[in-house]
Coordinates of C-alpha atoms in Angstrom, one line a residue:
X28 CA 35.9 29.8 -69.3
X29 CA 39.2 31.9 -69.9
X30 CA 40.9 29.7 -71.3
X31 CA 38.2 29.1 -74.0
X32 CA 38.1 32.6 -74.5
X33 CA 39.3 34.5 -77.6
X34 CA 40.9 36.7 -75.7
X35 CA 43.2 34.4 -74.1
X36 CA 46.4 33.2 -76.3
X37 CA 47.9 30.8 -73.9
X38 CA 49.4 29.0 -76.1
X39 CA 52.1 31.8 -77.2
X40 CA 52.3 32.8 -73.6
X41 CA 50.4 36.2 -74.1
X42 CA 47.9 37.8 -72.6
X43 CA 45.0 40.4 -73.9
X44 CA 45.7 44.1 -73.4
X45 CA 42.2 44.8 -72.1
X46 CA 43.0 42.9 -68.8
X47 CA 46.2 45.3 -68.4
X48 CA 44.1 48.0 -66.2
X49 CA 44.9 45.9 -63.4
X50 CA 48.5 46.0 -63.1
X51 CA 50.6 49.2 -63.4
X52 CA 53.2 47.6 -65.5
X53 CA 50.8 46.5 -68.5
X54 CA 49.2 49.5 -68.4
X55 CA 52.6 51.9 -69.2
X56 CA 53.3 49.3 -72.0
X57 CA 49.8 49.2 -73.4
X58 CA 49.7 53.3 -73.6
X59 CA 53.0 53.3 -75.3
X60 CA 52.5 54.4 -79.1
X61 CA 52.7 50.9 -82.1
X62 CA 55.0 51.2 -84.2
X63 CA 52.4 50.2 -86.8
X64 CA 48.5 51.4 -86.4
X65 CA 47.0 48.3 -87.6
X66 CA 49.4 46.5 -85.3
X67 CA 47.6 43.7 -82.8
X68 CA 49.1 44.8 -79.1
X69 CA 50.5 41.7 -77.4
X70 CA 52.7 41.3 -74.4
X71 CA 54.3 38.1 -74.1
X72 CA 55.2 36.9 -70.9
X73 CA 58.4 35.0 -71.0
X74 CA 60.4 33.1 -68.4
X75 CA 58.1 31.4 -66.4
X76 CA 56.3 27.9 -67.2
X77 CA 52.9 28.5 -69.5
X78 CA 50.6 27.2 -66.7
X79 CA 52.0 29.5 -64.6
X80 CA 50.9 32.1 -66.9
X81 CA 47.3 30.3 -67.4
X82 CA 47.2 30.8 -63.4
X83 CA 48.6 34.5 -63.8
X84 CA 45.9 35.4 -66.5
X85 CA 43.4 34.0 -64.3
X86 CA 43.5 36.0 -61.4
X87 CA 44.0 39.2 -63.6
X88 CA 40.7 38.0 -64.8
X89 CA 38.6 36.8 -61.4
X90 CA 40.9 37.9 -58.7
X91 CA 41.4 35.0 -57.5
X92 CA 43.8 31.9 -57.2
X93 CA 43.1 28.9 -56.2
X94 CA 45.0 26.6 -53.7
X95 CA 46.5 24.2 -55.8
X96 CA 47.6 26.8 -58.4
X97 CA 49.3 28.3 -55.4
X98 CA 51.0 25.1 -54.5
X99 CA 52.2 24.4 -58.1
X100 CA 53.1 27.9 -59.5
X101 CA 53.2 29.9 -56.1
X102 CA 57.1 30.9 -56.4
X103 CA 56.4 31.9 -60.7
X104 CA 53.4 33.5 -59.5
X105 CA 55.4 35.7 -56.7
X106 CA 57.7 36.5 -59.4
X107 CA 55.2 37.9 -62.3
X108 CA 53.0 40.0 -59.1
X109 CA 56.5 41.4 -58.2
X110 CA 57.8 42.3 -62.3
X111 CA 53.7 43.1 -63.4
X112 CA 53.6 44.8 -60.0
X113 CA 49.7 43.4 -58.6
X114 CA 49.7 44.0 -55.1
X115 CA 47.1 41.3 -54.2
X116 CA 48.4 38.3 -56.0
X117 CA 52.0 39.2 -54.3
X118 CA 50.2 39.3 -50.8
X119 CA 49.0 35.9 -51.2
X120 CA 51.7 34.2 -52.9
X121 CA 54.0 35.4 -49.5
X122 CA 51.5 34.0 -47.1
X123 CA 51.2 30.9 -49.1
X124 CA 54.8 29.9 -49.5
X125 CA 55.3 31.1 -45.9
X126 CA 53.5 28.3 -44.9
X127 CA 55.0 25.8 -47.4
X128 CA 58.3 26.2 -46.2
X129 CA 60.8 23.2 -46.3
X130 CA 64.4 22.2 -45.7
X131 CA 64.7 21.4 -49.8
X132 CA 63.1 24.7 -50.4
X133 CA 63.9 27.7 -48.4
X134 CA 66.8 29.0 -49.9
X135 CA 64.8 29.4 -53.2
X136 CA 62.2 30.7 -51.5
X137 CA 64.9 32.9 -49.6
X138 CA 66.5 34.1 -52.9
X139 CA 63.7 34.9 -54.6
X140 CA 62.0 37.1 -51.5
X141 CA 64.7 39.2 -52.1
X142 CA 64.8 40.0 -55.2
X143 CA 61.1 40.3 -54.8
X144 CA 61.2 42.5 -52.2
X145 CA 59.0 40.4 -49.9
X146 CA 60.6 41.2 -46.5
X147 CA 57.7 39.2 -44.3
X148 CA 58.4 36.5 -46.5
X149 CA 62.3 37.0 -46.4
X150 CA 61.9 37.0 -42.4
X151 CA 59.9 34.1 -41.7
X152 CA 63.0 32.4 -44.3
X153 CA 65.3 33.5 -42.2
X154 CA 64.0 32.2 -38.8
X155 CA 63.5 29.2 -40.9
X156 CA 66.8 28.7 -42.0
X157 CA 68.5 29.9 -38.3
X158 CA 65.8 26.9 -36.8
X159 CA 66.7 24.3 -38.9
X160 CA 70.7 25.3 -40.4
X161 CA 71.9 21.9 -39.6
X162 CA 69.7 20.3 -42.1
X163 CA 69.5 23.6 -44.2
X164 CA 73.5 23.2 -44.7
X165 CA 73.6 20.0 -46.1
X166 CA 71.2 21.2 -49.1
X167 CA 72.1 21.8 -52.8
X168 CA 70.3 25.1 -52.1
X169 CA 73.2 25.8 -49.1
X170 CA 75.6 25.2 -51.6
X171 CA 74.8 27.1 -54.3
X172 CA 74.8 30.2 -52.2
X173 CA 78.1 29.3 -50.6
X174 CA 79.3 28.9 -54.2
X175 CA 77.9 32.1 -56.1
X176 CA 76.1 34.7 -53.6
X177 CA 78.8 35.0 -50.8
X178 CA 76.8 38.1 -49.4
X179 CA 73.7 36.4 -48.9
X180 CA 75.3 33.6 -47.3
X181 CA 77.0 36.1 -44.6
X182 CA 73.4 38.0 -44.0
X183 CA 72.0 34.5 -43.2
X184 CA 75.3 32.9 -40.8
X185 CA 74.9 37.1 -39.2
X186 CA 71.2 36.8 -39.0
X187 CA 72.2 33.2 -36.8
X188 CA 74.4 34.4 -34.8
X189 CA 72.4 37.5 -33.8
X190 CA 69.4 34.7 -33.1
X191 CA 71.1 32.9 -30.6
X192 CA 72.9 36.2 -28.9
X193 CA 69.4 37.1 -28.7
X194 CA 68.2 33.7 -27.0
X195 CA 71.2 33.7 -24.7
X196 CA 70.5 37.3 -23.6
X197 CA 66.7 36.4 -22.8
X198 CA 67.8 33.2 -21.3
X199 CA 69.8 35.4 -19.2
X200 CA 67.1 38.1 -18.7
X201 CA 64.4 35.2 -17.5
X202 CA 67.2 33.8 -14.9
X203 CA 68.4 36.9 -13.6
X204 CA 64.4 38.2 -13.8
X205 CA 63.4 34.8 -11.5
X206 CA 66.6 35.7 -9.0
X207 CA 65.1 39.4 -8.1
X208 CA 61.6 37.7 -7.7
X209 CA 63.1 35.3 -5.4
X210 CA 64.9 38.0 -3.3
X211 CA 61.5 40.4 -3.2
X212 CA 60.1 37.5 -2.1
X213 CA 62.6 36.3 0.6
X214 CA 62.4 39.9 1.9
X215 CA 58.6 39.5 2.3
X216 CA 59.3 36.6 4.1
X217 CA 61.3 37.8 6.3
X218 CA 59.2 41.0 7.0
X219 CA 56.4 38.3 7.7
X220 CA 58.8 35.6 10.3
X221 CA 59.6 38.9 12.0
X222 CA 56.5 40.9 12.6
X223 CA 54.1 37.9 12.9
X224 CA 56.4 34.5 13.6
X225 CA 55.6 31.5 11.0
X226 CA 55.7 27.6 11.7
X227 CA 59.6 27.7 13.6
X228 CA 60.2 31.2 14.0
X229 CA 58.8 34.3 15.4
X230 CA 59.3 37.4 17.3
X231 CA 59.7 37.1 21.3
X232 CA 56.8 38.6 22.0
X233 CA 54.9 36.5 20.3
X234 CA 53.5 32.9 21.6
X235 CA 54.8 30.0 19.2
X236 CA 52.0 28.1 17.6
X237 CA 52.5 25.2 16.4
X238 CA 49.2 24.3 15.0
X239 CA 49.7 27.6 12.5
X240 CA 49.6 26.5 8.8
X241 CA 52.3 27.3 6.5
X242 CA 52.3 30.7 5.0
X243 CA 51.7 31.0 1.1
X244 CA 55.6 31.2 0.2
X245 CA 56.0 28.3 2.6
X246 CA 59.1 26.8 0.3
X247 CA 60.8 30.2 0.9
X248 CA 60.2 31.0 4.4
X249 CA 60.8 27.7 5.5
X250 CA 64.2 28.1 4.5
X251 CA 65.0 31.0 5.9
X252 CA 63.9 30.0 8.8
X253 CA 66.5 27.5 9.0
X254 CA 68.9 30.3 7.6
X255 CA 67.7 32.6 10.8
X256 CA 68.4 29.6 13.3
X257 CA 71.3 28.9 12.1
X258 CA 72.3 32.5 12.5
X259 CA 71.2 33.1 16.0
X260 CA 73.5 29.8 17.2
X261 CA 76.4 29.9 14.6
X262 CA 80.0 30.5 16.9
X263 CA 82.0 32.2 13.1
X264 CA 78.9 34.5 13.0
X265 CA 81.6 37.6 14.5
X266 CA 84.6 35.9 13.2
X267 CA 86.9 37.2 10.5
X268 CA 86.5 34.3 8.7
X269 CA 82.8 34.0 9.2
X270 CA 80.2 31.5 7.8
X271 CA 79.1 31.4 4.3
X272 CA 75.7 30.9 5.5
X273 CA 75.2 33.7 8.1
X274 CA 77.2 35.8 5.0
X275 CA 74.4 35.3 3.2
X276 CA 71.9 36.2 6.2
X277 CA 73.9 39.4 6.7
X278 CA 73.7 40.3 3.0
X279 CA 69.7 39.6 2.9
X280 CA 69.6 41.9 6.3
X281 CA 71.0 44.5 4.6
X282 CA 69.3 44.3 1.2
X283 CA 66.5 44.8 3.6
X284 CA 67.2 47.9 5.1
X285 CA 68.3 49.6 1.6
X286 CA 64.6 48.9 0.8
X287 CA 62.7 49.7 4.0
X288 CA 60.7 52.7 3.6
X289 CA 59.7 52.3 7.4
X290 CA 62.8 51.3 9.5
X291 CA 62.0 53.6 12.5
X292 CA 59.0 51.0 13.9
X293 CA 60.5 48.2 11.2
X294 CA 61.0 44.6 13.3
X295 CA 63.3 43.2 11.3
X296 CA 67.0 42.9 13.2
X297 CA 69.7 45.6 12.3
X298 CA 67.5 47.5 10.2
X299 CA 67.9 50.7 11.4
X300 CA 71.4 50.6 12.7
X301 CA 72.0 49.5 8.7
X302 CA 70.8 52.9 7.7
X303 CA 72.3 54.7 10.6
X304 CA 75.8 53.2 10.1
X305 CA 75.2 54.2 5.8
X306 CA 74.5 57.8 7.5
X307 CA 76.5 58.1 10.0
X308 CA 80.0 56.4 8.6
X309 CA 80.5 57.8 5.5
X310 CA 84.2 57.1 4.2
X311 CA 83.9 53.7 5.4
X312 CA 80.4 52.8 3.9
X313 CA 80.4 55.0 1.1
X314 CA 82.4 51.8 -0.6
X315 CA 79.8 49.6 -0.4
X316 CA 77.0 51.8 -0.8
X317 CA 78.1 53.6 -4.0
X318 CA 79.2 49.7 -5.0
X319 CA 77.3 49.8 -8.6
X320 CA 76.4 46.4 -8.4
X321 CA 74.7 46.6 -4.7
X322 CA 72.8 50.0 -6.0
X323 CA 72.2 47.4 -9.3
X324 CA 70.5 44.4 -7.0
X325 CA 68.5 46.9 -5.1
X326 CA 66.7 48.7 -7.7
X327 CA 66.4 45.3 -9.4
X328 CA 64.5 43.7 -6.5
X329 CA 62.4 47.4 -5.9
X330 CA 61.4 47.0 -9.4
X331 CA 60.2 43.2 -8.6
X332 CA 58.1 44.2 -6.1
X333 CA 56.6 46.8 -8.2
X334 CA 56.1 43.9 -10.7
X335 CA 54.6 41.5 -8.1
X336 CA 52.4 44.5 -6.5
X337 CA 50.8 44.9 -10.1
X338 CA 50.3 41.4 -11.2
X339 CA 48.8 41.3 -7.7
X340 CA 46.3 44.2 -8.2
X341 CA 45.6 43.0 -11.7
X342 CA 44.7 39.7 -10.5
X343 CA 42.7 41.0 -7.3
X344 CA 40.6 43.0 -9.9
X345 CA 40.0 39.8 -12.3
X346 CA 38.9 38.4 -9.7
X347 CA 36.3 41.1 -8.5
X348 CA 34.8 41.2 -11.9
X349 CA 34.5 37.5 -12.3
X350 CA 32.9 37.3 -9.1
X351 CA 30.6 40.6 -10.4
X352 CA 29.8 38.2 -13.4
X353 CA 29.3 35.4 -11.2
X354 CA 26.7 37.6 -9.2
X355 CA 24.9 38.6 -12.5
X356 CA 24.3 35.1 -14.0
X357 CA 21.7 34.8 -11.3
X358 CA 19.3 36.9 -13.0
X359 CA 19.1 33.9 -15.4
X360 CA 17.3 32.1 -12.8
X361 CA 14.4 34.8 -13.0
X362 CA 11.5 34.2 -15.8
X363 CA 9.4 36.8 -16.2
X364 CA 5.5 36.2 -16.6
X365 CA 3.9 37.2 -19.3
X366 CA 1.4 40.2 -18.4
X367 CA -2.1 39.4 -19.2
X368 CA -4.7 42.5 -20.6
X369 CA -8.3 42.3 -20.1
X370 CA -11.0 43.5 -21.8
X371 CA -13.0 46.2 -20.4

């Protein structure tokens, strides 16, 4: 239909000055005075293949642009929305070649979403190009940058490295975010073999029972209740040298007490001579309690417990309202009867 049009002169690579309302651009050069009255205004769109321009004339026409123009002219098309400045054809030409991204292709696409100001599009080239840079590398595209846009090539090996410091630093977050987990939930544990006993150890004034099931952090406090055995028999637990293993029991004892909100009817060992000797000693404790790294761990595992208590809570209440739900679907099972009226 367009192109059959008399308005449309394809051929020359022009298009009508009544379709220039839509962009900005055409608009400023349409207004502009002729040089001669009786002059026919054209604008000639140069530069770019002539289908391109078919596909171009057609959306300032309908609106719209079909797939397979996208495919075919998408990065011609980017260009002329960016220079003629139409918001809507530039929108879709991003998403499109976003998702039409290749090895072969990306640092054209890469290029050109700079100079057309595109920065989604520039991004998602990036991360591209940062995924796949030993293949990306070996490209005629690669090397062309390397050999005549220097800067571009440093934003992109910058952008790569700040990537991966960025991966290793979550990588780093996620282990050290597991560890304090852990430790809350050793400390738990421990709370729970002293005040109540589990499968192997308890409290002395409680009867052992060997039919109890394992607790729900069974992996944990089954190991520390070898760890606890171990320290109630080991001969280098008072030694200078001591015992790498009742080291580590000591350590969790006192990470304990620097958490214990409760330590006067707490039943965990040494708990409150841990906070009298902090208290009471203070040139010789002072060291290790002002240690930043101790202060570091314990705020660390307080803020895991926070962390657990409220995925806790949130997951109590899921479960309340799914069980609310639950309790509702029975009205399903109702039908009501339909009322009959009588006749006077």
């Amino acid at each position: 239909m367009f192109i059959s049009s008399p308005l449309a002169d394809f051929e020359s690579r022009r298009i009508p000055a009544s379709l220039a309302s839509i962009s900005p651009v055409l608009e400023h050069v349409i207004d502009r005075p002729r040089k001669k009255r009786t002059a026919e205004k054209v604008i000639s769109i140069l530069g770019v293949p002539s289908d391109a321009v078919v596909s171009f004339v057609r959306f300032l026409y309908s609106s719209r642009c079909s797939a397979e123009h996208l495919e075919k002219h998408g990065i011609h098309l980017l260009a002329l929305s960016h220079v003629y400045m139409v918001p809507q054809l530039k929108a879709m030409c991003t998403k499109d070649l976003a998702q039409r991204l290749t090895i072969e292709s990306v640092v054209d696409v890469l290029q050109l979403a700079r100079l057309c100001n595109a920065p989604d599009l520039y991004l998602k080239c990036m991360k591209f190009v940062a995924d796949h840079f030993k293949f990306v590398e070996k490209t005629e595209g690669w090397k062309f940058i390397q050999d005549h846009d220097p800067w571009l090539e440093l934003d992109i090996l910058q952008f790569i490295d700040e990537t991966e410091s960025r991966k290793q630093r979550n990588r780093r977050i996620r282990k050290e975010r597991k560890l304090y987990l852990e430790l809350h939930e050793a400390m738990e544990c421990l709370e729970h073999i002293c005040s109540e006993g589990c499968t192997i150890v308890g409290p002395s004034n409680v009867d052992p029972k060997k039919e109890r099931e394992p607790c729900s952090h069974y992996s944990t406090c089954h190991g520390l209740q070898l760890l606890i055995k171990h320290f109630a028999t080991c001969k280098k637990r008072t030694n200078s040298v001591g015992c790498g293993r009742c080291k580590r029991m000591w350590q969790l004892l006192k990470l304990h007490s620097s958490i214990c909100d409760h330590s006067e009817c707490c039943k965990v060992p040494l708990c409150r001579k841990f906070k009298q000797r902090s208290s009471t000693s203070p040139d010789e404790n002072n060291k290790r309690k002002d240690d930043a790294q101790w202060k570091m761990l314990v705020r660390k595992v307080v803020s895991a417990k926070a962390i657990s208590s409220l995925s806790l809570t949130n997951k109590k209440l899921s479960d309340l309202e799914e069980d609310r739900m639950i309790g509702h679907r029975g009205i399903g099972s109702f039908r009501l009867q339909s009322v009959r009226r009588y006749r006077s």
